[in-house]
Tab-separated table of C-alpha atoms in Angstrom:
chain	number	residue	atom	x	y	z
A	1	UNK	CA	79.821	113.148	125.505
A	2	UNK	CA	79.957	116.440	123.655
A	3	UNK	CA	80.309	116.491	119.913
A	4	UNK	CA	83.568	116.270	118.044
A	5	UNK	CA	83.569	119.207	115.678
A	6	UNK	CA	85.627	117.801	112.864
A	7	UNK	CA	85.390	120.074	109.834
A	8	UNK	CA	84.085	119.006	106.479
A	9	UNK	CA	87.424	119.689	104.784
A	10	UNK	CA	89.265	117.539	107.333
A	11	UNK	CA	86.711	114.766	106.881
A	12	UNK	CA	87.119	114.830	103.121
A	13	UNK	CA	90.899	114.742	103.515
A	14	UNK	CA	90.771	111.600	105.662
A	15	UNK	CA	88.358	109.874	103.266
A	16	UNK	CA	90.509	110.862	100.279
A	17	UNK	CA	93.635	109.607	102.058
A	18	UNK	CA	91.962	106.258	102.728
A	19	UNK	CA	90.932	105.964	99.081
A	20	UNK	CA	94.371	106.925	97.773
A	21	UNK	CA	96.233	104.613	100.178
A	22	UNK	CA	93.975	101.708	99.195
A	23	UNK	CA	94.663	102.440	95.542
A	24	UNK	CA	98.353	102.418	96.471
A	25	UNK	CA	98.060	98.993	98.089
A	26	UNK	CA	96.479	97.586	94.938
A	27	UNK	CA	98.986	99.291	92.653
A	28	UNK	CA	101.877	97.843	94.662
A	29	UNK	CA	100.508	94.302	94.624
A	30	UNK	CA	99.674	94.245	90.909
A	31	UNK	CA	102.809	96.113	89.791
A	32	UNK	CA	105.141	93.855	91.783
A	33	UNK	CA	103.403	90.750	90.467
A	34	UNK	CA	103.713	92.025	86.893
A	35	UNK	CA	107.388	92.825	87.429
A	36	UNK	CA	107.954	89.386	88.943
A	37	UNK	CA	106.364	87.707	85.926
A	38	UNK	CA	108.262	89.919	83.475
A	39	UNK	CA	111.726	89.783	85.058
A	40	UNK	CA	111.776	86.115	86.098
A	41	UNK	CA	109.185	84.337	83.963
A	42	UNK	CA	108.527	81.968	86.872
A	43	UNK	CA	105.072	81.252	88.298
A	44	UNK	CA	106.767	80.119	91.498
A	45	UNK	CA	108.106	83.643	92.069
A	46	UNK	CA	104.693	85.261	91.609
A	47	UNK	CA	103.152	82.641	93.874
A	48	UNK	CA	105.805	83.353	96.511
A	49	UNK	CA	105.067	87.076	96.187
A	50	UNK	CA	101.372	86.496	96.864
A	51	UNK	CA	102.163	84.372	99.899
A	52	UNK	CA	104.684	86.961	101.113
A	53	UNK	CA	101.951	89.585	101.125
A	54	UNK	CA	99.630	87.336	103.139
A	55	UNK	CA	101.927	85.708	105.696
A	56	UNK	CA	102.973	88.773	107.779
A	57	UNK	CA	99.439	89.459	108.944
A	58	UNK	CA	99.319	85.929	110.353
A	59	UNK	CA	102.855	85.406	111.608
A	60	UNK	CA	103.405	88.906	113.013
A	61	UNK	CA	100.004	89.425	114.613
A	62	UNK	CA	101.465	89.392	118.129
A	63	UNK	CA	104.210	92.004	117.646
A	64	UNK	CA	101.916	94.199	115.552
A	65	UNK	CA	99.227	94.176	118.234
A	66	UNK	CA	101.719	94.989	120.989
A	67	UNK	CA	103.158	97.900	119.016
A	68	UNK	CA	99.741	99.437	118.360
A	69	UNK	CA	98.729	99.005	122.009
A	70	UNK	CA	102.001	100.326	123.411
A	71	UNK	CA	102.271	103.478	121.296
A	72	UNK	CA	99.810	106.001	119.913
A	73	UNK	CA	98.015	104.426	116.966
A	74	UNK	CA	98.128	107.645	114.939
A	75	UNK	CA	101.916	107.874	115.382
A	76	UNK	CA	102.383	104.222	114.416
A	77	UNK	CA	100.210	104.793	111.338
A	78	UNK	CA	102.321	107.790	110.337
A	79	UNK	CA	105.601	105.877	110.636
A	80	UNK	CA	104.086	102.970	108.709
A	81	UNK	CA	103.051	105.198	105.807
A	82	UNK	CA	106.523	106.755	105.657
A	83	UNK	CA	108.132	103.312	105.466
A	84	UNK	CA	105.668	102.161	102.786
A	85	UNK	CA	106.489	105.262	100.754
A	86	UNK	CA	110.238	104.660	100.993
A	87	UNK	CA	109.996	100.943	100.192
A	88	UNK	CA	107.782	101.541	97.148
A	89	UNK	CA	110.199	104.196	95.863
A	90	UNK	CA	113.170	101.887	96.396
A	91	UNK	CA	111.357	99.009	94.681
A	92	UNK	CA	110.747	101.178	91.624
A	93	UNK	CA	114.493	101.688	91.305
A	94	UNK	CA	116.179	98.464	92.362
A	95	UNK	CA	113.721	95.559	92.852
A	96	UNK	CA	114.440	93.342	89.819
A	97	UNK	CA	115.522	89.895	91.014
A	98	UNK	CA	113.315	87.267	92.596
A	99	UNK	CA	114.714	87.767	96.093
A	100	UNK	CA	114.202	91.548	96.106
A	101	UNK	CA	110.711	91.269	94.634
A	102	UNK	CA	109.614	88.743	97.250
A	103	UNK	CA	111.268	90.746	100.046
A	104	UNK	CA	109.502	93.910	98.890
A	105	UNK	CA	106.119	92.188	98.962
A	106	UNK	CA	106.936	90.767	102.392
A	107	UNK	CA	107.786	94.205	103.809
A	108	UNK	CA	104.743	95.891	102.269
A	109	UNK	CA	102.547	93.048	103.511
A	110	UNK	CA	103.833	93.516	107.055
A	111	UNK	CA	103.386	97.282	106.938
A	112	UNK	CA	99.924	96.898	105.436
A	113	UNK	CA	98.957	94.658	108.369
A	114	UNK	CA	100.228	97.317	110.794
A	115	UNK	CA	98.226	100.041	109.032
A	116	UNK	CA	95.044	97.944	109.069
A	117	UNK	CA	95.431	97.252	112.786
A	118	UNK	CA	95.974	100.973	113.471
A	119	UNK	CA	92.783	101.885	111.640
A	120	UNK	CA	90.805	99.245	113.531
A	121	UNK	CA	92.098	100.639	116.834
A	122	UNK	CA	91.501	104.285	115.868
A	123	UNK	CA	87.816	104.004	114.914
A	124	UNK	CA	86.546	103.150	118.432
A	125	UNK	CA	88.790	105.843	119.907
A	126	UNK	CA	87.218	108.477	117.688
A	127	UNK	CA	83.680	107.090	117.786
A	128	UNK	CA	82.950	105.248	121.058
A	129	UNK	CA	79.262	104.548	120.303
A	130	UNK	CA	78.761	101.206	118.515
A	131	UNK	CA	76.143	102.615	116.127
A	132	UNK	CA	78.557	105.397	115.153
A	133	UNK	CA	81.300	102.820	114.562
A	134	UNK	CA	78.971	100.914	112.242
A	135	UNK	CA	78.350	104.073	110.210
A	136	UNK	CA	82.022	104.954	110.038
A	137	UNK	CA	83.074	101.415	109.173
A	138	UNK	CA	80.431	101.373	106.423
A	139	UNK	CA	81.804	104.563	104.900
A	140	UNK	CA	85.373	103.280	105.131
A	141	UNK	CA	84.428	99.948	103.561
A	142	UNK	CA	82.820	101.626	100.544
A	143	UNK	CA	85.787	103.944	100.084
A	144	UNK	CA	88.287	101.105	100.501
A	145	UNK	CA	86.442	98.892	98.023
A	146	UNK	CA	86.312	101.748	95.517
A	147	UNK	CA	90.098	101.812	95.815
A	148	UNK	CA	90.235	98.110	95.020
A	149	UNK	CA	88.335	98.828	91.797
A	150	UNK	CA	90.429	101.847	90.775
A	151	UNK	CA	93.847	100.385	91.701
A	152	UNK	CA	94.119	97.618	89.059
A	153	UNK	CA	92.770	99.956	86.363
A	154	UNK	CA	95.347	102.591	87.281
A	155	UNK	CA	98.276	100.187	87.363
A	156	UNK	CA	97.284	98.910	83.922
A	157	UNK	CA	97.392	102.421	82.484
A	158	UNK	CA	100.635	103.328	84.246
A	159	UNK	CA	102.380	100.114	83.246
A	160	UNK	CA	101.324	100.577	79.622
A	161	UNK	CA	102.785	104.102	79.532
A	162	UNK	CA	105.893	103.839	81.711
A	163	UNK	CA	106.332	100.255	82.883
A	164	UNK	CA	106.138	98.905	86.417
A	165	UNK	CA	108.727	101.453	87.570
A	166	UNK	CA	106.273	104.303	86.936
A	167	UNK	CA	103.505	102.367	88.672
A	168	UNK	CA	105.636	101.834	91.778
A	169	UNK	CA	106.740	105.486	91.807
A	170	UNK	CA	103.097	106.563	91.762
A	171	UNK	CA	102.462	104.011	94.487
A	172	UNK	CA	105.056	105.770	96.673
A	173	UNK	CA	103.204	109.022	96.015
A	174	UNK	CA	99.907	107.565	97.239
A	175	UNK	CA	101.437	106.700	100.604
A	176	UNK	CA	102.935	110.194	100.851
A	177	UNK	CA	99.507	111.711	100.207
A	178	UNK	CA	97.922	109.500	102.844
A	179	UNK	CA	100.352	110.979	105.376
A	180	UNK	CA	98.446	114.260	105.158
A	181	UNK	CA	95.590	112.685	107.095
A	182	UNK	CA	97.702	111.702	110.118
A	183	UNK	CA	97.874	115.200	111.732
A	184	UNK	CA	94.124	115.524	111.267
A	185	UNK	CA	93.520	112.194	113.000
A	186	UNK	CA	95.852	113.225	115.848
A	187	UNK	CA	93.881	116.416	116.350
A	188	UNK	CA	90.620	114.479	116.388
A	189	UNK	CA	91.992	112.158	119.057
A	190	UNK	CA	92.925	115.095	121.287
A	191	UNK	CA	89.422	116.571	120.794
A	192	UNK	CA	87.820	113.222	121.626
A	193	UNK	CA	89.853	112.903	124.835
A	194	UNK	CA	89.036	116.495	125.849
A	195	UNK	CA	85.311	115.951	125.300
A	196	UNK	CA	85.429	112.682	127.258
A	197	UNK	CA	87.081	114.401	130.230
A	198	UNK	CA	84.611	117.269	130.072
A	199	UNK	CA	81.789	114.764	130.280
A	200	UNK	CA	83.009	113.066	133.442
A	201	UNK	CA	86.742	112.893	134.060
A	202	UNK	CA	87.862	116.045	135.845
A	203	UNK	CA	91.332	114.730	136.649
A	204	UNK	CA	92.298	113.465	133.182
A	205	UNK	CA	95.739	113.803	131.643
A	206	UNK	CA	96.939	116.923	129.930
A	207	UNK	CA	95.993	117.639	126.331
A	208	UNK	CA	98.389	116.303	123.722
A	209	UNK	CA	99.914	113.563	125.877
A	210	UNK	CA	99.860	109.903	124.921
A	211	UNK	CA	97.312	109.193	127.650
A	212	UNK	CA	95.060	111.970	126.390
A	213	UNK	CA	94.659	110.435	122.974
A	214	UNK	CA	94.459	106.749	123.915
A	215	UNK	CA	91.407	106.716	126.178
A	216	UNK	CA	93.339	107.013	129.419
A	217	UNK	CA	96.514	105.749	131.072
A	218	UNK	CA	98.060	102.401	130.329
A	219	UNK	CA	97.763	99.896	133.099
A	220	UNK	CA	100.921	98.203	134.290
A	221	UNK	CA	101.515	95.018	132.379
A	222	UNK	CA	98.662	95.534	129.952
A	223	UNK	CA	101.030	95.549	126.984
A	224	UNK	CA	102.490	92.149	127.898
A	225	UNK	CA	101.489	89.176	125.784
A	226	UNK	CA	100.890	89.234	122.077
A	227	UNK	CA	98.771	87.301	119.623
A	228	UNK	CA	97.701	84.794	122.269
A	229	UNK	CA	96.208	87.579	124.373
A	230	UNK	CA	94.457	89.021	121.337
A	231	UNK	CA	93.044	85.652	120.312
A	232	UNK	CA	91.860	84.927	123.866
A	233	UNK	CA	89.971	88.216	124.008
A	234	UNK	CA	88.731	87.911	120.433
A	235	UNK	CA	87.152	84.512	121.091
A	236	UNK	CA	85.919	85.242	124.629
A	237	UNK	CA	82.254	84.449	125.222
A	238	UNK	CA	79.907	81.869	123.727
A	239	UNK	CA	78.274	84.250	121.258
A	240	UNK	CA	81.610	85.525	119.964
A	241	UNK	CA	82.876	81.986	119.515
A	242	UNK	CA	79.741	81.000	117.603
A	243	UNK	CA	79.906	84.078	115.388
A	244	UNK	CA	83.612	83.833	114.630
A	245	UNK	CA	83.516	80.077	114.077
A	246	UNK	CA	80.783	80.590	111.496
A	247	UNK	CA	82.797	83.280	109.715
A	248	UNK	CA	85.973	81.179	109.757
A	249	UNK	CA	84.166	78.294	108.048
A	250	UNK	CA	82.457	80.496	105.457
A	251	UNK	CA	85.647	82.406	104.622
A	252	UNK	CA	87.609	79.189	104.133
A	253	UNK	CA	84.843	77.706	101.969
A	254	UNK	CA	84.504	80.779	99.775
A	255	UNK	CA	88.286	81.051	99.445
A	256	UNK	CA	88.214	77.603	97.846
A	257	UNK	CA	85.657	78.971	95.385
A	258	UNK	CA	87.808	82.001	94.577
A	259	UNK	CA	90.667	79.735	93.481
A	260	UNK	CA	88.419	77.512	91.353
A	261	UNK	CA	86.445	80.257	89.597
A	262	UNK	CA	89.068	80.922	86.882
A	263	UNK	CA	88.947	77.228	85.927
A	264	UNK	CA	85.158	77.487	85.684
A	265	UNK	CA	85.396	80.447	83.302
A	266	UNK	CA	85.553	78.265	80.188
A	267	UNK	CA	82.260	76.599	81.138
A	268	UNK	CA	80.210	79.792	81.428
A	269	UNK	CA	78.655	81.755	78.548
A	270	UNK	CA	81.127	84.324	77.258
A	271	UNK	CA	84.152	82.541	78.704
A	272	UNK	CA	86.947	84.552	80.277
A	273	UNK	CA	85.577	87.864	78.979
A	274	UNK	CA	82.353	87.384	80.903
A	275	UNK	CA	84.349	86.163	83.895
A	276	UNK	CA	85.939	89.622	84.007
A	277	UNK	CA	82.480	91.170	83.952
A	278	UNK	CA	81.482	88.985	86.893
A	279	UNK	CA	84.488	90.162	88.919
A	280	UNK	CA	83.657	93.774	88.120
A	281	UNK	CA	80.054	93.160	89.197
A	282	UNK	CA	81.260	91.766	92.511
A	283	UNK	CA	83.411	94.875	92.972
A	284	UNK	CA	80.410	97.124	92.361
A	285	UNK	CA	78.558	95.163	95.046
A	286	UNK	CA	81.460	95.706	97.446
A	287	UNK	CA	81.093	99.471	97.025
A	288	UNK	CA	77.294	99.509	97.283
A	289	UNK	CA	76.873	96.961	100.087
A	290	UNK	CA	77.740	99.187	103.072
A	291	UNK	CA	75.012	101.654	102.105
A	292	UNK	CA	72.386	99.026	102.989
A	293	UNK	CA	73.437	99.446	106.632
A	294	UNK	CA	72.019	102.974	106.651
A	295	UNK	CA	68.490	101.603	106.991
A	296	UNK	CA	66.814	98.971	109.139
A	297	UNK	CA	69.620	96.476	108.573
A	298	UNK	CA	72.004	98.794	110.398
A	299	UNK	CA	69.833	98.586	113.513
A	300	UNK	CA	70.073	94.822	113.773
A	301	UNK	CA	72.696	93.212	116.067
A	302	UNK	CA	75.978	93.205	114.173
A	303	UNK	CA	76.703	89.550	114.950
A	304	UNK	CA	73.419	88.523	113.308
A	305	UNK	CA	74.070	90.738	110.298
A	306	UNK	CA	77.609	89.368	109.841
A	307	UNK	CA	76.674	85.680	109.765
A	308	UNK	CA	73.548	86.350	107.704
A	309	UNK	CA	75.660	88.153	105.119
A	310	UNK	CA	78.120	85.240	105.121
A	311	UNK	CA	75.244	82.904	104.261
A	312	UNK	CA	74.277	85.130	101.324
A	313	UNK	CA	77.855	85.085	100.009
A	314	UNK	CA	77.754	81.288	100.053
A	315	UNK	CA	74.336	81.290	98.357
A	316	UNK	CA	75.633	83.532	95.569
A	317	UNK	CA	78.389	81.040	94.750
A	318	UNK	CA	75.994	78.115	95.051
A	319	UNK	CA	73.636	79.731	92.524
A	320	UNK	CA	76.543	80.510	90.204
A	321	UNK	CA	77.699	76.902	90.155
A	322	UNK	CA	74.217	75.414	89.890
A	323	UNK	CA	72.757	77.749	87.256
A	324	UNK	CA	75.482	79.279	85.036
A	325	UNK	CA	73.077	81.585	83.221
A	326	UNK	CA	74.231	85.138	82.494
A	327	UNK	CA	71.450	87.188	84.149
A	328	UNK	CA	71.351	84.917	87.190
A	329	UNK	CA	75.127	84.966	87.637
A	330	UNK	CA	75.227	88.761	87.358
A	331	UNK	CA	72.535	89.086	90.024
A	332	UNK	CA	74.278	86.523	92.227
A	333	UNK	CA	77.643	88.290	92.000
A	334	UNK	CA	76.129	91.711	92.682
A	335	UNK	CA	74.303	90.405	95.771
A	336	UNK	CA	77.360	88.397	96.817
A	337	UNK	CA	79.612	91.443	96.630
A	338	UNK	CA	77.147	93.535	98.626
A	339	UNK	CA	76.856	90.801	101.262
A	340	UNK	CA	80.645	90.453	101.403
A	341	UNK	CA	81.007	94.150	102.240
A	342	UNK	CA	78.186	94.041	104.801
A	343	UNK	CA	79.834	91.043	106.473
A	344	UNK	CA	83.154	92.891	106.704
A	345	UNK	CA	81.593	96.009	108.247
A	346	UNK	CA	79.324	94.192	110.687
A	347	UNK	CA	81.999	91.767	111.888
A	348	UNK	CA	84.635	94.476	112.334
A	349	UNK	CA	82.183	96.596	114.325
A	350	UNK	CA	81.073	93.630	116.422
A	351	UNK	CA	84.639	92.691	117.304
A	352	UNK	CA	85.869	96.187	118.165
A	353	UNK	CA	82.794	97.966	119.580
A	354	UNK	CA	83.296	96.921	123.215
A	355	UNK	CA	86.990	96.079	123.096
A	356	UNK	CA	88.975	97.557	126.045
A	357	UNK	CA	91.119	100.487	124.868
A	358	UNK	CA	94.466	99.037	125.919
A	359	UNK	CA	94.075	95.790	123.956
A	360	UNK	CA	92.520	97.085	120.735
A	361	UNK	CA	95.747	96.614	118.806
A	362	UNK	CA	96.139	92.986	119.800
A	363	UNK	CA	92.479	92.177	119.237
A	364	UNK	CA	92.605	93.880	115.840
A	365	UNK	CA	95.750	91.966	114.908
A	366	UNK	CA	94.178	88.703	116.097
A	367	UNK	CA	91.094	89.464	114.012
A	368	UNK	CA	93.215	89.989	110.900
A	369	UNK	CA	95.314	86.895	111.570
A	370	UNK	CA	92.192	84.769	112.066
A	371	UNK	CA	90.612	85.797	108.776
A	372	UNK	CA	93.851	85.552	106.811
A	373	UNK	CA	94.445	82.076	108.243
A	374	UNK	CA	90.988	81.071	107.028
A	375	UNK	CA	91.804	82.391	103.566
A	376	UNK	CA	95.104	80.481	103.549
A	377	UNK	CA	93.339	77.253	104.558
A	378	UNK	CA	90.835	77.744	101.746
A	379	UNK	CA	93.608	78.328	99.225
A	380	UNK	CA	95.384	75.179	100.389
A	381	UNK	CA	92.230	73.054	100.197
A	382	UNK	CA	91.534	74.302	96.683
A	383	UNK	CA	94.872	72.858	95.563
A	384	UNK	CA	93.452	69.385	96.237
A	385	UNK	CA	90.660	69.792	93.672
A	386	UNK	CA	91.418	68.840	90.045
A	387	UNK	CA	90.804	71.658	87.565
A	388	UNK	CA	88.106	69.655	85.761
A	389	UNK	CA	86.145	69.453	89.026
A	390	UNK	CA	85.983	73.226	89.362
A	391	UNK	CA	82.204	73.428	89.078
A	392	UNK	CA	81.696	70.764	91.733
A	393	UNK	CA	84.167	72.518	93.985
A	394	UNK	CA	82.255	75.787	93.585
A	395	UNK	CA	78.986	74.027	94.402
A	396	UNK	CA	80.447	72.369	97.489
A	397	UNK	CA	82.171	75.541	98.707
A	398	UNK	CA	79.055	77.622	98.190
A	399	UNK	CA	76.868	75.029	99.891
A	400	UNK	CA	79.176	74.745	102.911
A	401	UNK	CA	79.307	78.528	103.306
A	402	UNK	CA	75.535	78.858	102.916
A	403	UNK	CA	74.746	76.103	105.407
A	404	UNK	CA	77.309	77.314	107.957
A	405	UNK	CA	76.078	80.905	107.632
A	406	UNK	CA	72.441	79.864	107.934
A	407	UNK	CA	73.073	77.768	111.045
A	408	UNK	CA	75.134	80.570	112.539
A	409	UNK	CA	72.405	83.094	111.730
A	410	UNK	CA	69.745	81.008	113.487
A	411	UNK	CA	71.971	80.557	116.532
A	412	UNK	CA	73.070	84.181	116.888
A	413	UNK	CA	69.564	85.457	116.185
A	414	UNK	CA	68.241	83.401	119.065
A	415	UNK	CA	70.646	84.898	121.624
A	416	UNK	CA	71.300	88.389	120.249
A	417	UNK	CA	69.650	91.421	121.902
A	418	UNK	CA	66.619	92.995	120.312
A	419	UNK	CA	67.258	95.655	117.640
A	420	UNK	CA	67.518	99.263	118.767
A	421	UNK	CA	64.506	101.457	117.854
A	422	UNK	CA	65.109	103.616	114.794
A	423	UNK	CA	64.844	106.907	116.605
A	424	UNK	CA	67.687	105.920	118.933
A	425	UNK	CA	70.326	105.784	116.227
A	426	UNK	CA	69.261	108.284	113.625
A	427	UNK	CA	72.741	109.172	112.447
A	428	UNK	CA	73.735	110.374	108.999
A	429	UNK	CA	76.295	108.300	107.127
A	430	UNK	CA	79.749	109.055	108.421
A	431	UNK	CA	78.430	110.844	111.506
A	432	UNK	CA	78.617	109.620	115.074
A	433	UNK	CA	75.644	109.766	117.415
A	434	UNK	CA	77.474	112.433	119.368
A	435	UNK	CA	77.713	114.596	116.280
A	436	UNK	CA	81.230	113.692	115.180
A	437	UNK	CA	82.019	112.972	111.570
A	438	UNK	CA	84.750	111.099	109.827
């Protein structure tokens, strides 16, 4: 396949759009929660808002996957960003009561799930080689996690100066800015299809058509079925089932820990102030983690890397609960954040690398629904633990995640293919093996 000659300016625009849209997601979530607390004074409303942001990715996985598979992913992404922009602007003006606040979070949660599925489907279209996808996903993960750090800081400043209305208005602006990247992505897709046809498809479709930018024509009936089809394909094969089952267990276990950590804050040196430092340390690890995949780790099978990273996340929580000493907790949270990011990149690449083009949307939606369901189960289980048992809950959750990840690592390592020699995938960060960049 010949190289995709995406320019540096276009690459920077796409990366900037990803960063800004991620900041927008965080601004929307925090600003709406703050407005819910301020206007209603009810914890039940804020809780319902959080659930409303989570549920669409689970309940609407089937329709979302079918939409992304049926239409061009870049076009769906563009429409999604427009709707997010309009909803955020409307929320700034009129969303005051409990019903409107919850409805706004529900709509933004659904649109966010659509956007995430589009991005998952677009990466393999632009970068067919699995090693290139790993590099691109690593870059995107670091940029996205940087947005998660910047977003809450920005909403705090905006709310202090102009209230939640200003924060939501700026949020609408972030989605509008992200729209600038959509024409660039569309052009890249046309270039990718042209290069693919030049390499071996002399009778391909005309440039600019839907078929030209979606890896070929749609087969009759391939868009039938929804989440069930995606889940069937997602879990197909013994190795995939072993890998995903491990991740499901570790995500649920660590989600329990995430709920209990605030109750553990009073037992650690420095109290809630140091708890904030720990969260910031984890966020730094999320940004730095993907860079570790640029070396030898990036040449290991992605299934092995994903479950190994999951084990490290569990170990970090286990250490935190067992030895609440400041230096040790800081090191554990930094390593845990890095491992969390590595797990996300490796698992996403593993799931999507060899996914057939006409089911990428449904597989991506099934992937998101699976992980969000695991998070929801963890949150529900945490409600069963008394607050005074927080430390024991953290120890148990960390231990379960560590043991499950370790067993999964041993199993996947035994059946995974040997690592690719270094010279075979010498690709700069953000650059595909065919020469394309994101």
